[in-house]
CSV table of C-alpha atoms in Angstrom, one decimal:
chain,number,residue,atom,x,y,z
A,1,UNK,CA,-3.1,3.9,-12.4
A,2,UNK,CA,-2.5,2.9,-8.6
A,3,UNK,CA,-5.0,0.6,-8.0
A,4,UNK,CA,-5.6,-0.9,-5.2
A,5,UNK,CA,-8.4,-3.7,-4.4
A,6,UNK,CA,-10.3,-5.3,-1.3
A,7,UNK,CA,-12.9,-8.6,-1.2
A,8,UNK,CA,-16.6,-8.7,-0.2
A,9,UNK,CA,-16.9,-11.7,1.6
A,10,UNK,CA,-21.1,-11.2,1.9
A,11,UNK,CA,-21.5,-10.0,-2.2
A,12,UNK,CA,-18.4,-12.2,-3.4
A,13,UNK,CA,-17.2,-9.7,-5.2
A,14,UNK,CA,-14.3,-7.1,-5.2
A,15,UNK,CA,-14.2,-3.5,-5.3
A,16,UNK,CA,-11.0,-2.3,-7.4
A,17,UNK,CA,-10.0,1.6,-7.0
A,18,UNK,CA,-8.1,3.7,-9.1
A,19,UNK,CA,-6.7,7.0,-9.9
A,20,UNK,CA,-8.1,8.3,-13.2
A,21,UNK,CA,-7.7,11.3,-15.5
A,22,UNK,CA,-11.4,10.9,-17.3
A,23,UNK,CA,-13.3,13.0,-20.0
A,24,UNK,CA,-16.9,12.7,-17.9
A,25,UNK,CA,-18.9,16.0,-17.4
A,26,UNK,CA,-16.9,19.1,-17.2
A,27,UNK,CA,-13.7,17.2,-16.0
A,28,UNK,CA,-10.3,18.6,-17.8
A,29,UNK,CA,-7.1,17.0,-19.2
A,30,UNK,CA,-5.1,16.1,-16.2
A,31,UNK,CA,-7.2,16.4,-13.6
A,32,UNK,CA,-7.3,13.3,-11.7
A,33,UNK,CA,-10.1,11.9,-9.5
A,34,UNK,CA,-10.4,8.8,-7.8
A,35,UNK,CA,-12.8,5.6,-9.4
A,36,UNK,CA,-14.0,2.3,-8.8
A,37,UNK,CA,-15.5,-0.8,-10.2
A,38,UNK,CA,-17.1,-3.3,-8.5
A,39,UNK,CA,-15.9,-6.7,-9.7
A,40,UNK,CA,-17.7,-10.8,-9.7
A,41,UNK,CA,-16.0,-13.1,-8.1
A,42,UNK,CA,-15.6,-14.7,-12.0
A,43,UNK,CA,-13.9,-11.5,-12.9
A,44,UNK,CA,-17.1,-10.0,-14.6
A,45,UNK,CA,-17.7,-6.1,-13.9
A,46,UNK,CA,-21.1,-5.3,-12.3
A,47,UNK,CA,-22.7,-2.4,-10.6
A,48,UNK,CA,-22.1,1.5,-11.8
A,49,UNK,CA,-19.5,1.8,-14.8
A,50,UNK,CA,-16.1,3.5,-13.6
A,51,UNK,CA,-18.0,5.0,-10.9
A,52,UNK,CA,-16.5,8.1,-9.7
A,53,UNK,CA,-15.3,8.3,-6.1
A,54,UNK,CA,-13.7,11.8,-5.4
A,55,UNK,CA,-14.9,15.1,-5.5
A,56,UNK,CA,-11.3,17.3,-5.4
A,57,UNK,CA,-12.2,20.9,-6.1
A,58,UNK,CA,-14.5,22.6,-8.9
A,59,UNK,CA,-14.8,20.0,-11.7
A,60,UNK,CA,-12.4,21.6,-14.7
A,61,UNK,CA,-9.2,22.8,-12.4
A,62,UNK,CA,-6.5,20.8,-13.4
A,63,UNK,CA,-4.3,22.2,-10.6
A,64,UNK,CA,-6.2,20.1,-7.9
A,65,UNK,CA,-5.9,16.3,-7.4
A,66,UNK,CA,-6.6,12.8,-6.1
A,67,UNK,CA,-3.8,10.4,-5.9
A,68,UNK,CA,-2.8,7.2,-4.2
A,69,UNK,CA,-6.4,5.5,-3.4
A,70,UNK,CA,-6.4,2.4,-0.5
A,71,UNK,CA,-8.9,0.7,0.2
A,72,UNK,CA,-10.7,-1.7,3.2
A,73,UNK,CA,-13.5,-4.0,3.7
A,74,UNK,CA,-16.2,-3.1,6.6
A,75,UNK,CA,-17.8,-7.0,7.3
A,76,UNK,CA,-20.2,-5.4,10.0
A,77,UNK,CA,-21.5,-2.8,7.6
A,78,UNK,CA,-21.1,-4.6,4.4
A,79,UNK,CA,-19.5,-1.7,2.9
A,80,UNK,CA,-16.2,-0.3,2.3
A,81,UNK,CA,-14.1,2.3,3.1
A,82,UNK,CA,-11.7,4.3,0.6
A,83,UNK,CA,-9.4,6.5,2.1
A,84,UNK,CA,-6.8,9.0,-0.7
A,85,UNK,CA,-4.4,12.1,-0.4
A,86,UNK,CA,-5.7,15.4,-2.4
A,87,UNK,CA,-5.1,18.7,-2.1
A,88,UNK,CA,-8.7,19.8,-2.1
A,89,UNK,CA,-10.1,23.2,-1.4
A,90,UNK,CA,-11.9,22.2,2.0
A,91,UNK,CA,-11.3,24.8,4.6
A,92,UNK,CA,-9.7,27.3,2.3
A,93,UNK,CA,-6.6,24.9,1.7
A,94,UNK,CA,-4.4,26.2,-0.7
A,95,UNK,CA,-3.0,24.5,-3.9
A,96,UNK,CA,-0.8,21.7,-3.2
A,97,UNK,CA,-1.8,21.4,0.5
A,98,UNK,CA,-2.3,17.7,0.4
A,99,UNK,CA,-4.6,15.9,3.3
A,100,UNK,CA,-6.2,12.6,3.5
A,101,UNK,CA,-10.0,11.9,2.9
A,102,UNK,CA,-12.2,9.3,2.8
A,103,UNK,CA,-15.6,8.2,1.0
A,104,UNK,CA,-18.1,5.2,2.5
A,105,UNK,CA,-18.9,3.0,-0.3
A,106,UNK,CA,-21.8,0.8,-0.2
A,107,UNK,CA,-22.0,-3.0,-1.3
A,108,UNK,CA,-23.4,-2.0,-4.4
A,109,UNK,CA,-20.9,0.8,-5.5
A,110,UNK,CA,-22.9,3.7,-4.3
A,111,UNK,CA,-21.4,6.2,-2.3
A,112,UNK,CA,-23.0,6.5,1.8
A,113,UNK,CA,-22.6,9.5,4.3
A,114,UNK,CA,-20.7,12.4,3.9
A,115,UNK,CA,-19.2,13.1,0.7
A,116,UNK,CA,-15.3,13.4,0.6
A,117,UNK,CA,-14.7,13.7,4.7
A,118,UNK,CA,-11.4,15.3,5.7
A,119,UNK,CA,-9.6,12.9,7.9
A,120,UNK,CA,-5.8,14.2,8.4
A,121,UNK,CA,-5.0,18.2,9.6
A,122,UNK,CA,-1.3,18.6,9.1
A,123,UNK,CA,0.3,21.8,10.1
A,124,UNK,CA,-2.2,25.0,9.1
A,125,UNK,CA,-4.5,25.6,7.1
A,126,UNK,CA,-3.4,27.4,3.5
A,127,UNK,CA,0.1,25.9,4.5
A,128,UNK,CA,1.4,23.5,1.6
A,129,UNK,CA,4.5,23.0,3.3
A,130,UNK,CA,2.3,20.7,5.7
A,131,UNK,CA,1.2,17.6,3.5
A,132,UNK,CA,-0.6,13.9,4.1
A,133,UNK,CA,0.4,11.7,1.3
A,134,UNK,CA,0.7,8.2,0.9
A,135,UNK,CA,-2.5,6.2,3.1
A,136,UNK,CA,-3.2,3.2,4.3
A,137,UNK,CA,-6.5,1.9,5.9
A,138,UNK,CA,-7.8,-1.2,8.0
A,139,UNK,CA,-10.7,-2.2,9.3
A,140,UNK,CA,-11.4,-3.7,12.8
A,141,UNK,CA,-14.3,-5.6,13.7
A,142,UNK,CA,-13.3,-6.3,17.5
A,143,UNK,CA,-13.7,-2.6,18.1
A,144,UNK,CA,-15.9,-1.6,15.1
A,145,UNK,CA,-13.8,1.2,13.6
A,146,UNK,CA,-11.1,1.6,11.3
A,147,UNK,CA,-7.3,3.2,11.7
A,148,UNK,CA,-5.5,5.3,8.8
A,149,UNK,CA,-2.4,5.8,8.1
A,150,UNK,CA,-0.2,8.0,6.1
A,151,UNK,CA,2.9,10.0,5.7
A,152,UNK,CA,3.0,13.2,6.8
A,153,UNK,CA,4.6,17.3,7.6
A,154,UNK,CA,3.0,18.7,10.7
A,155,UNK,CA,5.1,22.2,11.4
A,156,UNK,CA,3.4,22.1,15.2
A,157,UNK,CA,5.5,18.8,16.1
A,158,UNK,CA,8.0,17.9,13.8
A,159,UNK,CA,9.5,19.5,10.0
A,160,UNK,CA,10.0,16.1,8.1
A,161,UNK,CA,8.0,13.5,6.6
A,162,UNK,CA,6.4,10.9,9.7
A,163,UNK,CA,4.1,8.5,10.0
A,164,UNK,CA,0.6,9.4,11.6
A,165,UNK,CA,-2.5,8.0,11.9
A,166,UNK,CA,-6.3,8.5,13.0
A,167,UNK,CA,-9.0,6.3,14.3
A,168,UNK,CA,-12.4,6.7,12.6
A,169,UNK,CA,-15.8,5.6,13.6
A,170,UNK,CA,-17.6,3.1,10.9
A,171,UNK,CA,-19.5,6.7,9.6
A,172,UNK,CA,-16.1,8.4,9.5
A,173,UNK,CA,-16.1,10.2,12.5
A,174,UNK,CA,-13.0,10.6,14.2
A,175,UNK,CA,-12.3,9.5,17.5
A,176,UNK,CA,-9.4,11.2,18.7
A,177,UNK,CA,-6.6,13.7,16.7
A,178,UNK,CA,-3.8,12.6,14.4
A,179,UNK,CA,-1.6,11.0,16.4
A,180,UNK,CA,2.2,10.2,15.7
A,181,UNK,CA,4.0,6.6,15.0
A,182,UNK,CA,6.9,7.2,13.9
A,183,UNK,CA,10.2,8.9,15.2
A,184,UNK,CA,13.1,8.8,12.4
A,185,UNK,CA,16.1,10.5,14.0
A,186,UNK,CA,16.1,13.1,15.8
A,187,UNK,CA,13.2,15.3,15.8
A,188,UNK,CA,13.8,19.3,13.9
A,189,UNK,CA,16.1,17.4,11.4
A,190,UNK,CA,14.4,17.3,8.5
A,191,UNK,CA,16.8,14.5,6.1
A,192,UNK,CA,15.9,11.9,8.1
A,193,UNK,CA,12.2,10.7,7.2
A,194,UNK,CA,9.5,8.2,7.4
A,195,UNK,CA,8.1,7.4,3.8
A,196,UNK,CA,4.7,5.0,2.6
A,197,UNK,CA,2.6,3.5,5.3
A,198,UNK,CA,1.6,0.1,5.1
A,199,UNK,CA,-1.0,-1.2,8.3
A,200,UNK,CA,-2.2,-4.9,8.9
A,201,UNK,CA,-4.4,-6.1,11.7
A,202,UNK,CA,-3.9,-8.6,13.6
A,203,UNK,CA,-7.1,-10.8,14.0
A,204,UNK,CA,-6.0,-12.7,16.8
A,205,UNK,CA,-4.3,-10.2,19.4
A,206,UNK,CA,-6.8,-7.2,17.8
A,207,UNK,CA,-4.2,-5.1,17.0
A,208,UNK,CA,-2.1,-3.8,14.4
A,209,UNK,CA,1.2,-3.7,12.6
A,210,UNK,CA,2.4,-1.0,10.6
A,211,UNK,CA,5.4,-0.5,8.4
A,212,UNK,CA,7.0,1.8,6.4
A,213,UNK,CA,10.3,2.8,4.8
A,214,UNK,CA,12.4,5.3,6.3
A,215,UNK,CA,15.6,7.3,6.3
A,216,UNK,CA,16.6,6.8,10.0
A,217,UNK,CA,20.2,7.3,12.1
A,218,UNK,CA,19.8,4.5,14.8
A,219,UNK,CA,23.2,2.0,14.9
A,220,UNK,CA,25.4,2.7,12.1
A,221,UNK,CA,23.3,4.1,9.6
A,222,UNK,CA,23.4,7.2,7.7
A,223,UNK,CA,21.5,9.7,5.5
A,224,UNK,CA,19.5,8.4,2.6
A,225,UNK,CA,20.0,4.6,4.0
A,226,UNK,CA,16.2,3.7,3.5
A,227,UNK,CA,15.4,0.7,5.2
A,228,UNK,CA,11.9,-0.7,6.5
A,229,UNK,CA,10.8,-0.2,10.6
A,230,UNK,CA,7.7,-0.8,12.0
A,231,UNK,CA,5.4,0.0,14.8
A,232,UNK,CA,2.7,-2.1,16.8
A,233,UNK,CA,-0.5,-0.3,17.7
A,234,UNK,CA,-3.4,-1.0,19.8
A,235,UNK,CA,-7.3,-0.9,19.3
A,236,UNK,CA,-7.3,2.3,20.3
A,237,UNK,CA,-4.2,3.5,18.7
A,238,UNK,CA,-1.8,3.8,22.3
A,239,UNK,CA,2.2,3.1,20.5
A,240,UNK,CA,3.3,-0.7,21.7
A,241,UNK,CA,6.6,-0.2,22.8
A,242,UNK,CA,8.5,1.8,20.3
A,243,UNK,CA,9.9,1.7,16.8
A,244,UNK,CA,12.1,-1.4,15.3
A,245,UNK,CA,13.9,-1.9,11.9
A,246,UNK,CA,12.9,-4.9,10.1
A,247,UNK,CA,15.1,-4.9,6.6
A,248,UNK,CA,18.6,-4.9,6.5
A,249,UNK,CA,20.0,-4.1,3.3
A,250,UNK,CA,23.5,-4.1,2.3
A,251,UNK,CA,26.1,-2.9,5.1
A,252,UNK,CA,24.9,-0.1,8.0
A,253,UNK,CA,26.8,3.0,6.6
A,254,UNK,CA,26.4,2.1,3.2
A,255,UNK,CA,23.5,4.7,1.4
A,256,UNK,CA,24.1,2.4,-2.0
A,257,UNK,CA,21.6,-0.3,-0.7
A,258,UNK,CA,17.9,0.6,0.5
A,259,UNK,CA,14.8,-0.7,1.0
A,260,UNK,CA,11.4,0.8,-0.3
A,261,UNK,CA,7.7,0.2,-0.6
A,262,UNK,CA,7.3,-1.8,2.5
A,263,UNK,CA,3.9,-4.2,2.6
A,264,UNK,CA,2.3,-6.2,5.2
A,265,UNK,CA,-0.2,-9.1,5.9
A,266,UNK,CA,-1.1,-11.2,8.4
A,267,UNK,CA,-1.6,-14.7,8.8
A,268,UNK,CA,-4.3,-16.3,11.5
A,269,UNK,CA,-3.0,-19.7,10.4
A,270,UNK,CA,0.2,-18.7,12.5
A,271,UNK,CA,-0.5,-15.4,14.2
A,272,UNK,CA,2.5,-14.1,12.5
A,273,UNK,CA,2.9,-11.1,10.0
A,274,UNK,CA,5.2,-11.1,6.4
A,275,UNK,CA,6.5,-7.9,5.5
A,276,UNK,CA,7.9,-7.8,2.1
A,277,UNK,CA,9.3,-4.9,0.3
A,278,UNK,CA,11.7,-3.3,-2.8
A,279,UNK,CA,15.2,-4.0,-2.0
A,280,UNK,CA,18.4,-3.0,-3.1
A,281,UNK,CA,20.7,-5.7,-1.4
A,282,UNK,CA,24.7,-6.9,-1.8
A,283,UNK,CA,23.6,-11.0,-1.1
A,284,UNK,CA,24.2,-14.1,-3.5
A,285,UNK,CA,25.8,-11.9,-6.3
A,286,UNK,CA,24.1,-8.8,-6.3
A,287,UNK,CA,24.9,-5.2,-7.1
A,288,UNK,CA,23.9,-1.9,-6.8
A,289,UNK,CA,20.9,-1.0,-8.3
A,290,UNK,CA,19.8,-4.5,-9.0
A,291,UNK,CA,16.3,-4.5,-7.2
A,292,UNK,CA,14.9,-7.4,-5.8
A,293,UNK,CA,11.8,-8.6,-3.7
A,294,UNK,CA,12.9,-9.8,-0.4
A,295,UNK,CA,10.5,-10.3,3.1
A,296,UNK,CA,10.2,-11.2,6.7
A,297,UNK,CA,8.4,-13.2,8.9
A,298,UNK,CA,7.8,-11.4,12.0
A,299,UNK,CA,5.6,-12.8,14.7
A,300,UNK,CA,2.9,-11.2,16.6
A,301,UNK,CA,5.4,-9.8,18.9
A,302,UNK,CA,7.9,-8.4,16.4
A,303,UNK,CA,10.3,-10.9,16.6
A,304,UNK,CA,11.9,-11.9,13.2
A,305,UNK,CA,11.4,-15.5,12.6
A,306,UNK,CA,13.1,-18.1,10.0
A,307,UNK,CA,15.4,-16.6,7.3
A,308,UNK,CA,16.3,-13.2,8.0
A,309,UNK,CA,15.3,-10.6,4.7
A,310,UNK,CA,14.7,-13.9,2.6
A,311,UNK,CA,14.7,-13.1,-0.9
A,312,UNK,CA,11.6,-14.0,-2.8
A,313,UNK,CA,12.0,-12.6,-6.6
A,314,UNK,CA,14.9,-13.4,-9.3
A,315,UNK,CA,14.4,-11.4,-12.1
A,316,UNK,CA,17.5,-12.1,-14.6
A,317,UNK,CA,20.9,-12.6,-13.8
A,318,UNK,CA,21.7,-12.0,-10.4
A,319,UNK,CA,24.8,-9.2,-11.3
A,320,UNK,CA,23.0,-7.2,-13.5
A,321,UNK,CA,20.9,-3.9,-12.8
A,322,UNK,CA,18.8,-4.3,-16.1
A,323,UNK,CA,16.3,-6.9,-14.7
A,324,UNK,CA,14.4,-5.7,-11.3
A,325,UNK,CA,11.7,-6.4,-8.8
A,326,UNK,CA,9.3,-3.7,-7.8
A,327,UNK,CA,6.3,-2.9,-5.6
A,328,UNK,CA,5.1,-5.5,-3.8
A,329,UNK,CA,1.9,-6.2,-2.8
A,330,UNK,CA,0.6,-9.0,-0.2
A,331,UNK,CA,-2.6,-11.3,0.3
A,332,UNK,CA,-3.1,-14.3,2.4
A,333,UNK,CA,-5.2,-17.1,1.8
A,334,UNK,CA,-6.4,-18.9,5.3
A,335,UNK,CA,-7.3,-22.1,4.0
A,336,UNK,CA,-3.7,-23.0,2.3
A,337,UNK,CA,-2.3,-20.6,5.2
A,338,UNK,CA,-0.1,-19.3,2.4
A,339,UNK,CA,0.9,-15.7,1.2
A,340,UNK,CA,0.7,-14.2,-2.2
A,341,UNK,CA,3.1,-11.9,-2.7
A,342,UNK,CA,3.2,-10.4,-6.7
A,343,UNK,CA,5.3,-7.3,-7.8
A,344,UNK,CA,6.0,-5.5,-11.2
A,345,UNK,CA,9.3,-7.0,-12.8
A,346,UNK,CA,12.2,-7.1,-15.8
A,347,UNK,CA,12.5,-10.4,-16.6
A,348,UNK,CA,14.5,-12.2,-19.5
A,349,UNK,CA,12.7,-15.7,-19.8
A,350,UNK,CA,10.0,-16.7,-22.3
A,351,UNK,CA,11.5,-14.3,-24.7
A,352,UNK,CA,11.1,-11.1,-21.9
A,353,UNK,CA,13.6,-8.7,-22.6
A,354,UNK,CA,14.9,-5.5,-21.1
A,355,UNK,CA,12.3,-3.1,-19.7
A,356,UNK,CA,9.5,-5.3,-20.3
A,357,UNK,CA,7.1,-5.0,-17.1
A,358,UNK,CA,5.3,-7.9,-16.2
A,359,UNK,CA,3.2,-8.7,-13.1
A,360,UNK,CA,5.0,-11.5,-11.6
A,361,UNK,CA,3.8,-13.6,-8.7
A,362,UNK,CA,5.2,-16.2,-5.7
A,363,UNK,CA,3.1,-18.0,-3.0
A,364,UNK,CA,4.9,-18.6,0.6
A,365,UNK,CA,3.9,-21.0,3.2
A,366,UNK,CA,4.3,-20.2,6.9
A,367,UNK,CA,7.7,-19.9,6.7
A,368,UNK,CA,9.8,-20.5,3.3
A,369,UNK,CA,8.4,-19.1,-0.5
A,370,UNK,CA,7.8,-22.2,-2.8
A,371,UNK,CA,9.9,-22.8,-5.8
A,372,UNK,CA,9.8,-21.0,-8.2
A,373,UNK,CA,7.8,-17.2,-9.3
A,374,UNK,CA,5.8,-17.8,-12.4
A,375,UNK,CA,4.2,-14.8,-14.5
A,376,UNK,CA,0.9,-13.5,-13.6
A,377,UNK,CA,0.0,-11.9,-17.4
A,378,UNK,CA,1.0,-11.9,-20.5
A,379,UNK,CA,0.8,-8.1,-21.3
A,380,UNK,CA,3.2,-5.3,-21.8
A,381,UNK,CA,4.2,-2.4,-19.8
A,382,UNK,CA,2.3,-3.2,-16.6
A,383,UNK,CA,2.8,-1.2,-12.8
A,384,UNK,CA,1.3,-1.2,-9.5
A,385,UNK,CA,0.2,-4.7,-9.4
A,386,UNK,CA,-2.4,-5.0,-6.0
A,387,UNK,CA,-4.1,-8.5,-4.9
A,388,UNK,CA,-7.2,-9.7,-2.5
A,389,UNK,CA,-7.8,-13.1,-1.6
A,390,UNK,CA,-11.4,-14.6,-2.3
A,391,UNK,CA,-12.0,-16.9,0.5
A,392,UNK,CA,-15.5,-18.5,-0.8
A,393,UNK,CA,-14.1,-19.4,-4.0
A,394,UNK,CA,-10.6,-20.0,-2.3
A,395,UNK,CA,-8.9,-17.6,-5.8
A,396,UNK,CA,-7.1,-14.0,-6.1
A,397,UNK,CA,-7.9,-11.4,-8.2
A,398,UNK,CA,-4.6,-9.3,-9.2
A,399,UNK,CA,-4.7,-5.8,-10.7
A,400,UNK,CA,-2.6,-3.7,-12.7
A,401,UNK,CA,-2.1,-0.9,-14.6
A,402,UNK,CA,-1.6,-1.2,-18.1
A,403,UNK,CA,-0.4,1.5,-20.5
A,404,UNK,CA,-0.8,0.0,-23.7
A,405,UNK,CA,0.4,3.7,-25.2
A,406,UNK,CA,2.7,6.0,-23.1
A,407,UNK,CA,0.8,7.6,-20.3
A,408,UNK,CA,-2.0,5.8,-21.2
A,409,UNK,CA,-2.6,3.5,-18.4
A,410,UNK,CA,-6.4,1.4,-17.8
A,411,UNK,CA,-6.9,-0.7,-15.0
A,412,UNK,CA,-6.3,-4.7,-15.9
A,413,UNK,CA,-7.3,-8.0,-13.3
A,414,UNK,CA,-6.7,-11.4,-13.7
A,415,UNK,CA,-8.4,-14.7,-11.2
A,416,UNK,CA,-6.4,-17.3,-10.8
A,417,UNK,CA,-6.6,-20.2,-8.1
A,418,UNK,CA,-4.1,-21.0,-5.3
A,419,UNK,CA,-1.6,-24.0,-6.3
């Protein structure tokens, strides 16, 4: 499950990641690793077969784990970068001490440089109250090097969940230490929290939006209000003027109405970003617990532009907490200068019924969504949906994961072309 999945402009192909529990070698039952797959730009599988990434631990412990791959293109180096949290046993780090690491990945699925580098240190060592969960990567070919993100408990600066990054070199060396981006309430209070990074560059200006959802105290809000901020960053990482909320869900003071899983692109057409994420909202009808899709246009600046927190999914009838939007994930396609925005969804037409998962899809122009979402597959029981935009052969590939049996989950993709 949790893929995630970037394009190779100079191959035209994809490289799709995953986290896998897999019989190979002396691997146990539940011991999860992270893999790829190399994928044709006409959807056909090609390189090394479910190629193992990660290297967490002595193969055969159970206890240690690789979760939550992400995944970025390097167009200088024609190779890629996959960055995941685990709590391996590098440095003597205990069980359950997660960090972030990263592996170089070459155009042809074969792994470069060193295996498995550590790239976050959060708190002490042997300290599993300190964690890194959660990253995000870019790549940046103005300066050559990529930034991470992630969430994460440092005891030396602050007790609660934060957002922190590090710059690394294109052979994963890093430039300076982790550094902090975000600053949810007051600092030594640990219920208010910054939760699942999401970073974008921007190609024009050269630097870089990030987002996540966060339980925050600014204005009228209270605990366990989630709602989505962001931060701009430069090249080299230096803060751009301080944190902003984007979302607005249901009433400040209100902890019935959140917003969660906060994703972001950019678009060169308009040097603007979108930002769309998992709300829980009380517009045109709906209630508590009835989970939408909803977005923003933010320019490169940070200002909110057109409709504010525009809704872009309708999945049943709007009243009704049975049928819900979930996890968004963003592409844009230059050549239309549209978004893709897809999610995971309850839906009750073409014979969908009640807790039915489908990967549902809907493309958005510069400013306004087009009519209408339409269905990406036609399987069952489908999460995590995660999309790249092939700009040779102008298409997306979206991927899944499937679980045709429970807890059984494969990785699923599908091409289709822009409309």
């Amino acid at each position: 499950d949790q893929p995630a999945v970037a394009y190779n402009s100079a191959q035209n192909n994809f490289l799709v990641v995953w986290r896998g529990d897999d019989d190979t070698g002396n691997l146990a039952d539940n011991e999860f690793e992270i893999y790829g797959q190399l994928i044709t730009s006409a959807g056909l599988q090609t390189g090394p077969n479910d190629f193992r990434i990660s290297e967490v631990a002595d193969d055969g412990d159970a206890n240690r784990d690789a979760a939550n791959p992400a995944v970025t293109y390097n167009v200088d180096q024609n190779e890629f970068l996959v960055v995941w949290e685990a709590d391996d046993t590098q440095f003597g780090r205990t069980d359950g001490d997660f960090e972030i690491y990263g592996q170089r990945i070459d155009a042809f699925g074969i792994e470069i440089g060193t295996q498995d580098f550590n790239i976050s240190n959060m708190g002490a060592v042997s300290n599993s109250f300190s964690t890194a969960v959660n990253p995000c990567v870019a790549y940046n070919p103005q300066s050559d090097n990529y930034i991470v993100a992630w969430s994460g408990r440092d005891l030396i600066e602050e007790p609660s969940l934060e957002i922190y990054g590090q710059v690394l070199s294109t052979i994963g060396q890093e430039i300076n230490d982790d550094f902090r981006i975000s600053f949810m309430g007051p600092d030594g209070q640990s219920q208010f929290a910054a939760f699942r990074p999401d970073i974008a560059l921007n190609t024009t200006n050269h630097n870089y939006l990030v987002v996540w959802d966060a339980d925050d105290n600014t204005g009228n809000l209270v605990d366990d209000e989630l709602e989505i901020y962001g931060q701009f960053l430069q090249e080299n990482a230096s803060l751009i003027g301080s944190n902003f909320r984007i979302s607005d869900m249901g009433q400040d003071g209100d902890d019935d109405f959140d917003a969660r899983e906060a994703q972001v692109e950019y678009s060169s057409g308009e040097n603007q970003f979108l930002v769309a994420w998992e709300g829980d909202d009380d517009t045109d009808d709906l209630i508590d617990d009835d989970d939408e899709i909803f977005a923003q246009h933010l320019s490169a600046e940070g200002e909110e532009i057109g409709e504010n927190d525009f809704r872009i999914s309708d999945m049943g009838p709007s009243g009704s907490a049975f049928f819900e939007a979930e996890k968004p994930a963003v592409a844009y396609n230059l050549q239309a200068d549209e978004f893709l925005v897809v999610w995971n969804g309850e839906e009750e037409i073409n014979g969908l019924v009640d807790n039915e998962q489908e990967i549902f899809g809907q493309f958005i122009d510069a400013n306004v969504p087009q009519p209408g979402s339409f269905i990406v597959n036609d399987t069952f029981r489908d999460q995590d949906p995660a999309v790249a935009y092939n700009s040779v052969d102008d298409n997306y590939l979206v991927v899944w994961a499937l679980s045709p049996a429970s807890e059984n989950y494969e990785i699923y993709g599908q091409l289709f072309s822009p409309e």
